[in-house]
XYZ file of C-alpha atoms in Angstrom:
442
model
C 19.034 36.687 -48.538
C 23.124 37.023 -48.247
C 25.612 38.294 -50.060
C 29.317 38.366 -49.949
C 31.883 41.197 -50.803
C 35.291 39.787 -51.478
C 38.345 42.494 -52.801
C 40.854 40.839 -55.235
C 44.275 41.563 -55.601
C 43.827 44.185 -58.211
C 41.595 46.123 -55.648
C 38.419 45.471 -57.734
C 35.661 44.605 -55.234
C 33.161 41.411 -56.404
C 29.866 41.302 -55.176
C 28.337 37.124 -54.572
C 25.082 35.876 -53.517
C 24.563 32.887 -51.913
C 22.564 30.118 -53.180
C 19.580 29.605 -50.612
C 19.315 25.978 -50.532
C 23.262 24.560 -50.548
C 24.912 28.093 -49.519
C 27.223 28.173 -52.340
C 28.386 31.488 -53.299
C 26.976 32.447 -56.758
C 27.947 34.515 -59.658
C 25.523 36.224 -61.673
C 25.116 36.826 -65.423
C 26.240 40.008 -66.349
C 22.840 40.557 -68.035
C 22.087 41.346 -64.326
C 24.227 44.616 -64.599
C 22.334 45.927 -67.735
C 19.001 46.094 -66.394
C 16.524 48.800 -67.885
C 12.959 49.602 -66.417
C 11.366 47.951 -69.177
C 13.137 44.496 -68.644
C 12.830 44.886 -65.116
C 9.387 45.470 -65.227
C 8.781 42.307 -67.645
C 10.791 40.215 -64.974
C 8.308 41.372 -62.245
C 5.362 41.554 -63.497
C 3.709 38.634 -62.412
C 4.888 38.886 -59.003
C 4.575 42.405 -58.154
C 1.158 42.690 -59.720
C -0.250 41.767 -56.545
C 1.370 44.389 -54.382
C 0.147 48.183 -53.503
C 1.821 51.106 -55.170
C 2.877 52.223 -51.768
C 5.180 49.381 -51.387
C 7.006 49.487 -54.244
C 10.539 50.256 -54.623
C 12.191 52.488 -57.105
C 14.520 49.875 -57.919
C 15.805 52.194 -61.069
C 16.874 55.041 -59.265
C 20.025 55.403 -57.313
C 19.381 54.911 -53.412
C 20.548 57.259 -50.695
C 23.235 56.336 -48.601
C 22.517 55.933 -44.747
C 25.114 56.355 -42.053
C 28.305 55.927 -43.936
C 30.895 54.841 -41.623
C 34.899 55.357 -43.202
C 37.900 54.160 -42.004
C 41.553 53.860 -43.556
C 41.383 49.911 -44.340
C 37.599 49.373 -44.927
C 34.227 51.164 -45.285
C 30.870 49.567 -43.718
C 27.360 51.069 -44.860
C 24.034 49.572 -44.667
C 21.294 49.404 -47.375
C 17.883 49.249 -47.354
C 15.914 46.562 -48.991
C 12.436 45.370 -49.341
C 9.700 45.863 -46.582
C 10.106 42.476 -45.868
C 13.877 41.482 -46.401
C 15.664 38.237 -45.505
C 17.510 37.985 -42.050
C 20.654 38.252 -43.760
C 19.779 40.641 -46.988
C 20.301 43.828 -44.569
C 24.224 44.494 -44.241
C 27.719 43.667 -46.036
C 31.112 44.149 -45.595
C 33.188 46.141 -48.484
C 36.841 45.900 -48.349
C 39.489 47.877 -49.736
C 39.530 51.244 -51.405
C 36.515 52.499 -52.695
C 35.875 55.824 -54.842
C 32.323 57.335 -54.110
C 31.247 56.768 -57.685
C 31.836 52.951 -58.037
C 30.218 52.956 -54.282
C 27.035 54.663 -55.930
C 27.225 52.061 -58.982
C 27.788 49.125 -57.043
C 24.947 49.958 -54.241
C 22.289 50.748 -57.297
C 23.629 47.135 -58.634
C 23.109 45.503 -55.629
C 20.120 47.025 -54.798
C 18.126 45.919 -58.090
C 19.514 42.574 -57.903
C 18.498 42.261 -54.274
C 14.819 43.829 -54.980
C 14.538 41.505 -57.727
C 15.120 38.045 -55.877
C 13.110 39.709 -52.876
C 10.277 39.905 -55.025
C 10.710 36.531 -56.281
C 10.947 34.843 -52.942
C 8.395 36.835 -51.384
C 5.904 35.551 -54.014
C 6.554 32.005 -54.036
C 7.569 29.412 -51.272
C 11.207 28.973 -52.942
C 14.081 31.649 -51.832
C 16.062 33.076 -54.172
C 18.540 33.030 -55.652
C 19.674 29.540 -56.589
C 22.439 27.682 -58.092
C 22.074 26.022 -61.455
C 22.026 22.687 -59.699
C 19.367 23.160 -57.284
C 17.413 24.951 -59.926
C 17.549 21.924 -61.810
C 16.301 19.430 -58.894
C 13.675 21.995 -58.060
C 12.547 22.014 -61.467
C 12.547 18.113 -61.317
C 10.675 18.149 -58.005
C 7.763 20.730 -59.848
C 7.530 18.423 -62.735
C 6.816 15.428 -60.358
C 3.921 17.224 -58.698
C 2.516 18.541 -61.978
C 2.766 15.102 -63.131
C 0.901 13.706 -60.026
C -1.653 16.835 -60.270
C -2.257 16.059 -63.807
C -3.040 12.500 -63.146
C -5.620 13.451 -59.969
C -6.950 16.085 -62.295
C -7.804 13.463 -64.994
C -8.974 10.765 -62.426
C -11.329 13.362 -61.025
C -12.606 14.037 -64.711
C -13.048 10.508 -65.799
C -15.144 10.211 -62.327
C -17.291 13.252 -63.169
C -18.222 12.071 -66.621
C -19.240 8.267 -65.422
C -21.039 10.274 -62.314
C -22.958 12.324 -65.517
C -23.590 9.350 -67.558
C -24.896 7.729 -64.834
C -27.168 9.918 -63.165
C -30.785 9.130 -63.505
C -33.852 10.964 -61.727
C -35.314 9.076 -58.825
C -38.793 8.857 -58.324
C -39.914 11.434 -55.535
C -42.353 9.002 -53.768
C -39.726 6.365 -53.155
C -37.608 9.022 -51.633
C -40.632 9.996 -49.104
C -40.957 6.296 -48.494
C -37.700 5.774 -47.485
C -37.427 9.045 -45.656
C -40.495 7.669 -43.406
C -38.653 4.674 -43.019
C -35.549 6.715 -41.938
C -37.677 8.808 -39.877
C -39.400 5.702 -38.371
C -35.751 3.747 -37.990
C -34.801 7.280 -36.133
C -37.222 7.462 -33.678
C -37.258 3.552 -32.771
C -33.212 4.026 -32.487
C -33.909 7.360 -29.992
C -36.194 5.099 -27.797
C -33.460 2.222 -27.689
C -31.111 4.988 -26.792
C -33.503 6.193 -23.748
C -34.172 2.865 -22.818
C -30.492 2.054 -23.121
C -29.754 5.304 -20.687
C -32.439 4.109 -18.525
C -30.804 0.224 -18.151
C -27.605 1.985 -17.872
C -28.343 4.439 -14.545
C -30.172 1.224 -13.182
C -27.042 -0.954 -13.750
C -24.810 2.048 -12.379
C -27.012 2.204 -9.163
C -26.660 -1.971 -9.041
C -23.080 -1.501 -9.436
C -22.742 1.181 -6.689
C -24.673 -1.093 -4.168
C -22.340 -3.923 -5.172
C -19.362 -1.661 -4.620
C -20.393 -0.754 -1.232
C -21.187 -4.804 -0.410
C -17.773 -5.305 -1.985
C -16.120 -2.514 0.425
C -18.109 -3.906 3.290
C -16.906 -7.710 2.441
C -13.452 -6.144 2.460
C -13.730 -4.606 5.632
C -14.880 -7.615 7.210
C -12.157 -9.766 5.395
C -9.553 -7.232 7.052
C -11.212 -7.729 10.430
C -11.104 -11.362 9.812
C -7.473 -11.433 8.994
C -6.608 -9.353 12.014
C -8.180 -11.636 14.294
C -6.673 -14.472 12.685
C -3.355 -12.924 13.005
C -4.033 -12.447 16.604
C -5.450 -15.880 17.458
C -2.341 -17.193 15.451
C 0.088 -15.160 17.875
C -1.972 -16.465 20.621
C -1.420 -20.001 19.373
C 1.819 -19.617 19.083
C 2.185 -18.091 22.524
C 0.517 -20.804 24.008
C 2.576 -23.511 22.094
C 5.528 -21.860 23.684
C 4.402 -21.855 26.473
C 3.098 -25.530 26.338
C 6.882 -26.401 25.267
C 7.989 -24.810 27.965
C 6.155 -26.611 30.385
C 6.851 -29.864 28.900
C 10.805 -29.145 29.125
C 10.162 -28.015 32.923
C 7.835 -31.265 33.391
C 10.529 -33.389 31.819
C 13.148 -31.828 33.686
C 11.378 -32.247 36.607
C 10.605 -36.035 35.663
C 14.326 -36.404 35.261
C 15.147 -34.779 38.713
C 12.630 -37.194 40.330
C 14.062 -40.188 38.866
C 16.881 -39.106 39.729
C 15.849 -38.407 43.469
C 14.388 -41.727 43.365
C 17.821 -43.443 42.860
C 19.186 -41.408 45.361
C 19.322 -42.247 49.087
C 18.605 -39.377 51.445
C 20.271 -41.443 54.280
C 23.352 -42.012 52.183
C 23.823 -38.291 51.329
C 22.734 -36.736 54.581
C 24.687 -38.879 56.775
C 27.940 -39.714 54.627
C 29.806 -42.365 57.257
C 33.436 -43.094 56.947
C 37.187 -43.159 58.697
C 39.728 -41.022 58.850
C 42.757 -43.176 60.171
C 42.174 -44.297 63.650
C 38.448 -41.798 63.678
C 35.177 -42.816 62.658
C 33.763 -40.038 60.917
C 30.439 -38.997 60.328
C 29.860 -36.066 57.516
C 33.750 -35.524 57.985
C 33.475 -34.906 61.853
C 35.465 -36.849 63.598
C 34.135 -38.890 66.974
C 36.870 -39.542 69.531
C 40.126 -38.292 70.421
C 43.773 -39.015 70.971
C 46.819 -38.018 72.812
C 48.932 -37.686 69.638
C 45.115 -35.996 67.876
C 43.800 -34.077 70.234
C 40.620 -33.220 68.471
C 38.336 -30.073 69.498
C 35.306 -30.780 71.812
C 33.073 -28.773 69.446
C 33.589 -31.144 66.450
C 32.926 -34.350 68.569
C 29.568 -32.669 70.027
C 28.918 -31.869 66.578
C 29.828 -35.403 65.441
C 27.364 -37.054 68.424
C 24.647 -34.197 67.006
C 24.663 -36.000 63.423
C 24.986 -39.552 65.097
C 21.821 -38.959 67.025
C 20.234 -37.173 64.406
C 20.543 -40.389 62.226
C 19.764 -43.061 64.539
C 16.574 -40.869 65.352
C 15.488 -40.867 61.789
C 16.056 -44.476 61.226
C 14.199 -45.135 64.164
C 10.938 -42.840 62.748
C 11.442 -44.497 59.387
C 10.809 -47.779 61.025
C 8.125 -46.370 63.324
C 10.227 -47.716 66.100
C 9.684 -46.228 69.786
C 12.790 -46.807 72.107
C 12.263 -48.178 75.407
C 13.533 -46.594 78.433
C 15.309 -43.673 76.432
C 14.023 -40.873 73.714
C 16.648 -39.367 71.374
C 16.316 -35.634 71.294
C 18.862 -34.200 68.479
C 19.821 -31.083 69.221
C 23.203 -30.116 67.157
C 26.246 -30.225 68.959
C 24.052 -29.545 72.160
C 22.230 -33.509 71.522
C 20.816 -35.187 74.455
C 19.097 -38.258 75.877
C 15.955 -37.859 77.769
C 15.142 -41.036 80.226
C 11.584 -41.778 80.435
C 11.613 -43.178 83.833
C 13.089 -39.858 85.226
C 12.042 -37.355 82.743
C 13.758 -34.313 84.510
C 16.670 -36.313 84.170
C 18.836 -35.212 80.648
C 21.892 -36.958 79.747
C 23.959 -34.674 77.490
C 25.869 -35.886 74.806
C 28.204 -33.216 74.766
C 31.481 -32.064 76.784
C 33.893 -29.329 77.099
C 36.916 -31.450 78.663
C 38.818 -30.434 81.491
C 39.210 -31.971 85.016
C 35.653 -31.686 86.301
C 33.950 -33.199 83.195
C 36.150 -36.368 83.127
C 34.393 -37.259 86.905
C 30.935 -36.051 85.512
C 29.205 -39.630 84.710
C 26.495 -38.270 82.988
C 28.294 -37.701 79.563
C 29.382 -41.524 80.217
C 25.479 -42.513 80.874
C 24.488 -40.955 78.089
C 27.100 -42.856 75.759
C 25.698 -46.079 77.439
C 21.878 -45.015 76.611
C 22.610 -44.293 73.046
C 24.205 -47.640 72.820
C 21.215 -49.181 74.238
C 18.937 -47.592 71.889
C 21.223 -48.853 68.919
C 20.879 -52.269 70.654
C 16.983 -51.957 70.621
C 17.290 -50.830 67.183
C 19.354 -53.957 66.094
C 16.731 -56.159 67.633
C 13.345 -54.512 65.929
C 15.337 -55.226 62.348
C 16.364 -59.014 63.562
C 12.397 -59.358 64.016
C 11.706 -58.521 60.259
C 14.956 -60.077 58.844
C 16.534 -63.043 60.820
C 19.559 -62.941 58.284
C 20.536 -59.294 59.707
C 23.318 -59.346 62.041
C 25.888 -56.352 62.668
C 29.340 -56.858 62.695
C 30.104 -55.800 66.362
C 28.351 -57.418 69.301
C 26.572 -54.725 71.709
C 25.839 -55.184 75.043
C 25.893 -53.302 78.400
C 27.795 -50.191 77.426
C 30.554 -51.978 75.357
C 31.275 -53.216 72.122
C 33.125 -56.525 71.024
C 35.288 -57.248 68.208
C 33.842 -60.810 67.171
C 37.355 -61.516 65.100
C 39.443 -60.679 68.217
C 36.901 -61.250 70.987
C 38.435 -58.161 72.561
C 35.488 -55.723 74.440
C 35.907 -51.752 74.107
C 34.071 -49.697 76.621
C 32.228 -46.669 75.472
C 32.968 -44.914 78.430
C 35.317 -42.080 78.692
C 35.974 -42.264 82.664
C 38.752 -44.812 83.592
C 39.358 -45.942 79.923
C 42.024 -44.632 77.346
C 41.266 -42.403 74.451
C 42.589 -44.869 72.423
C 40.062 -47.908 73.572
C 37.228 -45.002 73.946
C 38.293 -43.501 70.381
C 38.075 -47.641 68.637
C 34.986 -47.976 70.526
C 33.105 -45.000 68.968
C 34.492 -46.412 65.477
C 32.919 -49.672 65.917
C 29.604 -48.070 67.064
C 29.691 -46.190 63.959
C 30.162 -49.019 61.972
C 27.342 -50.591 63.039
C 25.415 -47.472 62.254
C 26.367 -47.363 59.018
C 25.125 -51.187 58.406
C 21.600 -50.200 60.120
C 21.527 -47.120 57.641
C 22.417 -49.669 54.577
C 19.644 -51.754 55.679
C 16.961 -49.257 56.197
C 18.083 -47.667 52.600
C 17.620 -51.277 50.723
C 13.911 -52.004 52.554
C 12.680 -48.723 51.999
C 14.303 -47.402 48.974
C 10.509 -46.910 47.270
C 8.646 -45.604 50.107
C-alpha cells in the first residue's frame, strides 16, 4: 500500500493514499481522523477475529518513532506497519517544516488508517484502499459472481430434489447377479488381455526377425548398388576404350586409303629438271663449265638413280644380264657378272687422273645397258610402251633431231654429257610412271 506526503503552500502537510488498482491518489473521508476504539473494533472485527492475540497491533496508542533523521529542509522517518506490510507501505517522505506535536498526530492517524487497510487487504483477495470508481466496478463483478453462484446452487438443489424423488431401492439379488456378470466379464477381459499380451510378444519377435531380414536385404541392396556402380564404371571405361579404338581404326583406315592412293616410287624418287640439269630428289646429275656441280652431289644423284632402277627391276622380278646393280648411296657401283672381281664405280672425284680412268665411263655404259634391258622387258608385256629417247651402245638419241649424245665423260664435252644424263633420267621417269600404273594396287 502506497502513501504520498505533499506540502501545501500554507505549510500544511497532507497525506494521500493511492488506489491499489488504478494507482490514482485518494482523499480519505474525515471520519478516518475521528476513529475511536469502539468504532475501529466494529470495522475490523470480521477480519481480525482469525488473527492471534500476539499479532494484534495497538492501533489506538501512539507509536514510537524509529531512527528519525532531521535536515533543515525535510525530515524522514520509518513507521512500522502490520506484520505483513505491502512493499510500498514501509516508508514515505514529509516535506516542509513540522513540529513534534503535529508529527505525532499525523503518524498516529496514518498508522490507524494503514493498519485498517492492511487488515482488510490481508483477509481478502482485494487490496485496499480503492477509489470510488474501482469500488463500483468491483461490486459489479462481485454481483455477477454472486448471481452465477446462486444459479449454480439452484441447479444443484433442483438436481438433488429430482434425485431424491426418483430414488428407489434395487433388489439385492439383481445386484449380486450383475456383480457376478461383471466379475465374469472382468475375468474374460483379463484372459483376453493376457492373450493379447502373448500375441504382442509373438508379434514383436516376428517383427524383430523381419527387421533383421530387412537389414540383410538392405545390406545386399547396398552391395548390389556398389557392384552395379563398379560395373557401370567399367562399362564406361570399356566404351571409352572402344570409341578410342574405333577412332584409331578410322584414322588408320584413312591413312591406309591415303597410302593406297600414294605412289611410293613417285614419292620416294622425284625426277625433275633444273635448267640444263636433270635432277632426282633435288640432286643435279651432270655439270657445266659455267655451273661446276660438286662431285658429291653428282655421286648422290647416281646413288638415287641406281636405287630407283634396282627397285623397279625387283618390282617386275627382272634379273639383269651381264651386270648387277649395287645401290650404295654416293658410292654405288655395278658388278660385272662375267668378272665378279670387277667393280664399275658410279662415283667420281674429278681431277686429271679421273678423266683418264675408264671405269666410270664403263659403269655409266653398263647402267644404260641395264635400262635398255628394263625397256625390253616392259615391251614384252606392253607392246605400246615406248621411251622418248632411244638408247644403244652407250649413246642416247634424240628422235626429234636425230642427234646422239654419248653418256661417257671421256672425249666428250660437259654440255653433251649433261644432256645425255638428262635424257637418261627422262627415260627412267617414264619407266617409273609405267610401273606405278601397273602395280598401283599390288
